Amino acid sequence: MLKFCLVIHISCAFLSMLLLIVRGSWQIKAKDWRSNKLLLTLPHFSDSLLILSGVGLWILTDIGLVWWLLLKIGLLIEYILFSAKFFSQKSNHKNNNTYLLAIICLSCAVLLGYYH
């Protein structure tokens, strides 16, 4: 079960990164990615599986709330907030800092998980 959770977690992490980059690129180029049902729903599904598999790994490994796990959770929360702000239909997309911050937060969370 541990191996299954780990495979799901790693796959969803890279899928979330890929989907963030694709949607962000389309957003910056003013392409209508929202008309693509897959790009509209798959990121939410992938992020949800990422969080659920992370909770599963945490329960199965019984490591407790160590510093790097708390930092990783914080980075994932910031990734979600920055992504939501960037992809909000109300926001002004001339400033792409929130997109860059979302990529940095997700990348740091992935690297933190890899090295611990």
PDB file of C-alpha atoms in Angstrom:
ATOM      1  CA  MET A   1       0.000   0.000   0.000  1.00  0.00           C
ATOM      2  CA  LEU A   2       2.896   2.351   0.798  1.00  0.00           C
ATOM      3  CA  LYS A   3       4.413   1.866  -2.648  1.00  0.00           C
ATOM      4  CA  PHE A   4       1.046   2.510  -4.321  1.00  0.00           C
ATOM      5  CA  CYS A   5       0.568   5.764  -2.377  1.00  0.00           C
ATOM      6  CA  LEU A   6       4.100   6.855  -3.249  1.00  0.00           C
ATOM      7  CA  VAL A   7       3.608   6.209  -6.979  1.00  0.00           C
ATOM      8  CA  ILE A   8       0.284   8.112  -6.952  1.00  0.00           C
ATOM      9  CA  HIS A   9       1.845  10.985  -4.981  1.00  0.00           C
ATOM     10  CA  ILE A  10       4.864  11.382  -7.272  1.00  0.00           C
ATOM     11  CA  SER A  11       2.765  11.034 -10.446  1.00  0.00           C
ATOM     12  CA  CYS A  12       0.267  13.636  -9.262  1.00  0.00           C
ATOM     13  CA  ALA A  13       3.046  16.033  -8.258  1.00  0.00           C
ATOM     14  CA  PHE A  14       4.527  15.990 -11.746  1.00  0.00           C
ATOM     15  CA  LEU A  15       1.091  16.067 -13.391  1.00  0.00           C
ATOM     16  CA  SER A  16       0.151  19.109 -11.293  1.00  0.00           C
ATOM     17  CA  MET A  17       3.375  20.846 -12.346  1.00  0.00           C
ATOM     18  CA  LEU A  18       2.782  20.016 -16.008  1.00  0.00           C
ATOM     19  CA  LEU A  19      -0.819  21.228 -15.889  1.00  0.00           C
ATOM     20  CA  LEU A  20       0.205  24.430 -14.107  1.00  0.00           C
ATOM     21  CA  ILE A  21       2.774  25.172 -16.809  1.00  0.00           C
ATOM     22  CA  VAL A  22       0.387  24.369 -19.681  1.00  0.00           C
ATOM     23  CA  ARG A  23      -2.520  26.393 -18.293  1.00  0.00           C
ATOM     24  CA  GLY A  24      -0.235  29.265 -17.303  1.00  0.00           C
ATOM     25  CA  SER A  25       1.358  29.386 -20.744  1.00  0.00           C
ATOM     26  CA  TRP A  26      -2.045  29.457 -22.391  1.00  0.00           C
ATOM     27  CA  GLN A  27      -3.240  32.132 -19.964  1.00  0.00           C
ATOM     28  CA  ILE A  28      -0.216  34.339 -20.717  1.00  0.00           C
ATOM     29  CA  LYS A  29      -0.725  33.876 -24.475  1.00  0.00           C
ATOM     30  CA  ALA A  30      -4.420  34.792 -24.010  1.00  0.00           C
ATOM     31  CA  LYS A  31      -5.592  31.380 -25.271  1.00  0.00           C
ATOM     32  CA  ASP A  32      -8.912  30.147 -23.932  1.00  0.00           C
ATOM     33  CA  TRP A  33      -7.825  27.121 -21.895  1.00  0.00           C
ATOM     34  CA  ARG A  34     -11.141  27.198 -20.009  1.00  0.00           C
ATOM     35  CA  SER A  35     -12.921  25.849 -23.098  1.00  0.00           C
ATOM     36  CA  ASN A  36     -10.876  22.648 -22.758  1.00  0.00           C
ATOM     37  CA  LYS A  37     -12.754  20.426 -20.271  1.00  0.00           C
ATOM     38  CA  LEU A  38      -9.626  18.405 -19.480  1.00  0.00           C
ATOM     39  CA  LEU A  39      -7.599  21.498 -18.561  1.00  0.00           C
ATOM     40  CA  LEU A  40     -10.526  22.795 -16.541  1.00  0.00           C
ATOM     41  CA  THR A  41     -11.072  19.706 -14.365  1.00  0.00           C
ATOM     42  CA  LEU A  42      -7.877  17.613 -14.361  1.00  0.00           C
ATOM     43  CA  PRO A  43      -5.801  20.029 -12.234  1.00  0.00           C
ATOM     44  CA  HIS A  44      -8.376  19.891  -9.429  1.00  0.00           C
ATOM     45  CA  PHE A  45      -8.487  16.109  -9.596  1.00  0.00           C
ATOM     46  CA  SER A  46      -4.696  15.827  -9.669  1.00  0.00           C
ATOM     47  CA  ASP A  47      -4.203  18.262  -6.783  1.00  0.00           C
ATOM     48  CA  SER A  48      -6.842  16.457  -4.717  1.00  0.00           C
ATOM     49  CA  LEU A  49      -5.170  13.089  -5.328  1.00  0.00           C
ATOM     50  CA  LEU A  50      -1.815  14.688  -4.494  1.00  0.00           C
ATOM     51  CA  ILE A  51      -3.110  15.833  -1.109  1.00  0.00           C
ATOM     52  CA  LEU A  52      -4.948  12.569  -0.362  1.00  0.00           C
ATOM     53  CA  SER A  53      -1.951  10.416  -1.273  1.00  0.00           C
ATOM     54  CA  GLY A  54       0.256  12.700   0.843  1.00  0.00           C
ATOM     55  CA  VAL A  55      -2.039  12.170   3.824  1.00  0.00           C
ATOM     56  CA  GLY A  56      -1.962   8.430   3.098  1.00  0.00           C
ATOM     57  CA  LEU A  57       1.833   8.435   3.051  1.00  0.00           C
ATOM     58  CA  TRP A  58       1.933  10.414   6.282  1.00  0.00           C
ATOM     59  CA  ILE A  59      -0.374   7.918   8.001  1.00  0.00           C
ATOM     60  CA  LEU A  60       1.404   4.844   6.599  1.00  0.00           C
ATOM     61  CA  THR A  61       4.909   6.033   7.499  1.00  0.00           C
ATOM     62  CA  ASP A  62       3.989   7.396  10.946  1.00  0.00           C
ATOM     63  CA  ILE A  63       6.696  10.095  10.806  1.00  0.00           C
ATOM     64  CA  GLY A  64       4.798  12.713  12.768  1.00  0.00           C
ATOM     65  CA  LEU A  65       4.768  16.413  11.963  1.00  0.00           C
ATOM     66  CA  VAL A  66       8.429  16.982  11.200  1.00  0.00           C
ATOM     67  CA  TRP A  67       9.687  20.429  10.125  1.00  0.00           C
ATOM     68  CA  TRP A  68      10.056  19.599   6.425  1.00  0.00           C
ATOM     69  CA  LEU A  69       6.521  18.199   6.235  1.00  0.00           C
ATOM     70  CA  LEU A  70       5.062  21.354   7.782  1.00  0.00           C
ATOM     71  CA  LEU A  71       7.095  23.444   5.325  1.00  0.00           C
ATOM     72  CA  LYS A  72       5.865  21.295   2.432  1.00  0.00           C
ATOM     73  CA  ILE A  73       2.242  21.736   3.532  1.00  0.00           C
ATOM     74  CA  GLY A  74       2.780  25.502   3.732  1.00  0.00           C
ATOM     75  CA  LEU A  75       4.297  25.554   0.241  1.00  0.00           C
ATOM     76  CA  LEU A  76       1.356  23.585  -1.162  1.00  0.00           C
ATOM     77  CA  ILE A  77      -1.111  25.995   0.425  1.00  0.00           C
ATOM     78  CA  GLU A  78       0.770  28.930  -1.097  1.00  0.00           C
ATOM     79  CA  TYR A  79       0.874  27.160  -4.477  1.00  0.00           C
ATOM     80  CA  ILE A  80      -2.917  26.820  -4.354  1.00  0.00           C
ATOM     81  CA  LEU A  81      -3.417  30.464  -3.327  1.00  0.00           C
ATOM     82  CA  PHE A  82      -1.030  31.874  -5.958  1.00  0.00           C
ATOM     83  CA  SER A  83      -2.552  29.658  -8.665  1.00  0.00           C
ATOM     84  CA  ALA A  84      -6.083  30.671  -7.725  1.00  0.00           C
ATOM     85  CA  LYS A  85      -5.113  34.340  -7.845  1.00  0.00           C
ATOM     86  CA  PHE A  86      -3.363  34.010 -11.208  1.00  0.00           C
ATOM     87  CA  PHE A  87      -6.129  31.978 -12.846  1.00  0.00           C
ATOM     88  CA  SER A  88      -8.932  34.096 -11.405  1.00  0.00           C
ATOM     89  CA  GLN A  89     -10.999  35.597 -14.183  1.00  0.00           C
ATOM     90  CA  LYS A  90     -11.138  38.873 -12.264  1.00  0.00           C
ATOM     91  CA  SER A  91      -7.388  39.399 -11.962  1.00  0.00           C
ATOM     92  CA  ASN A  92      -5.219  41.523 -14.227  1.00  0.00           C
ATOM     93  CA  HIS A  93      -2.798  39.191 -16.025  1.00  0.00           C
ATOM     94  CA  LYS A  94      -0.279  41.832 -17.008  1.00  0.00           C
ATOM     95  CA  ASN A  95       1.562  40.999 -13.777  1.00  0.00           C
ATOM     96  CA  ASN A  96       2.621  37.347 -13.906  1.00  0.00           C
ATOM     97  CA  ASN A  97       4.358  37.295 -10.516  1.00  0.00           C
ATOM     98  CA  THR A  98       1.685  35.092  -8.966  1.00  0.00           C
ATOM     99  CA  TYR A  99       2.206  32.502 -11.713  1.00  0.00           C
ATOM    100  CA  LEU A 100       5.950  32.492 -11.098  1.00  0.00           C
ATOM    101  CA  LEU A 101       5.382  32.223  -7.337  1.00  0.00           C
ATOM    102  CA  ALA A 102       3.000  29.285  -7.853  1.00  0.00           C
ATOM    103  CA  ILE A 103       5.645  27.463  -9.923  1.00  0.00           C
ATOM    104  CA  ILE A 104       8.337  28.201  -7.332  1.00  0.00           C
ATOM    105  CA  CYS A 105       6.168  26.980  -4.426  1.00  0.00           C
ATOM    106  CA  LEU A 106       5.197  23.742  -6.170  1.00  0.00           C
ATOM    107  CA  SER A 107       8.796  23.135  -7.285  1.00  0.00           C
ATOM    108  CA  CYS A 108      10.109  23.682  -3.760  1.00  0.00           C
ATOM    109  CA  ALA A 109       7.482  21.316  -2.337  1.00  0.00           C
ATOM    110  CA  VAL A 110       8.497  18.641  -4.871  1.00  0.00           C
ATOM    111  CA  LEU A 111      12.199  19.106  -4.109  1.00  0.00           C
ATOM    112  CA  LEU A 112      11.564  19.059  -0.383  1.00  0.00           C
ATOM    113  CA  GLY A 113       9.691  15.783  -0.695  1.00  0.00           C
ATOM    114  CA  TYR A 114      12.393  14.301  -2.900  1.00  0.00           C
ATOM    115  CA  TYR A 115      15.239  15.075  -0.527  1.00  0.00           C
ATOM    116  CA  HIS A 116      13.397  13.943   2.605  1.00  0.00           C
TER     117      HIS A 116
END
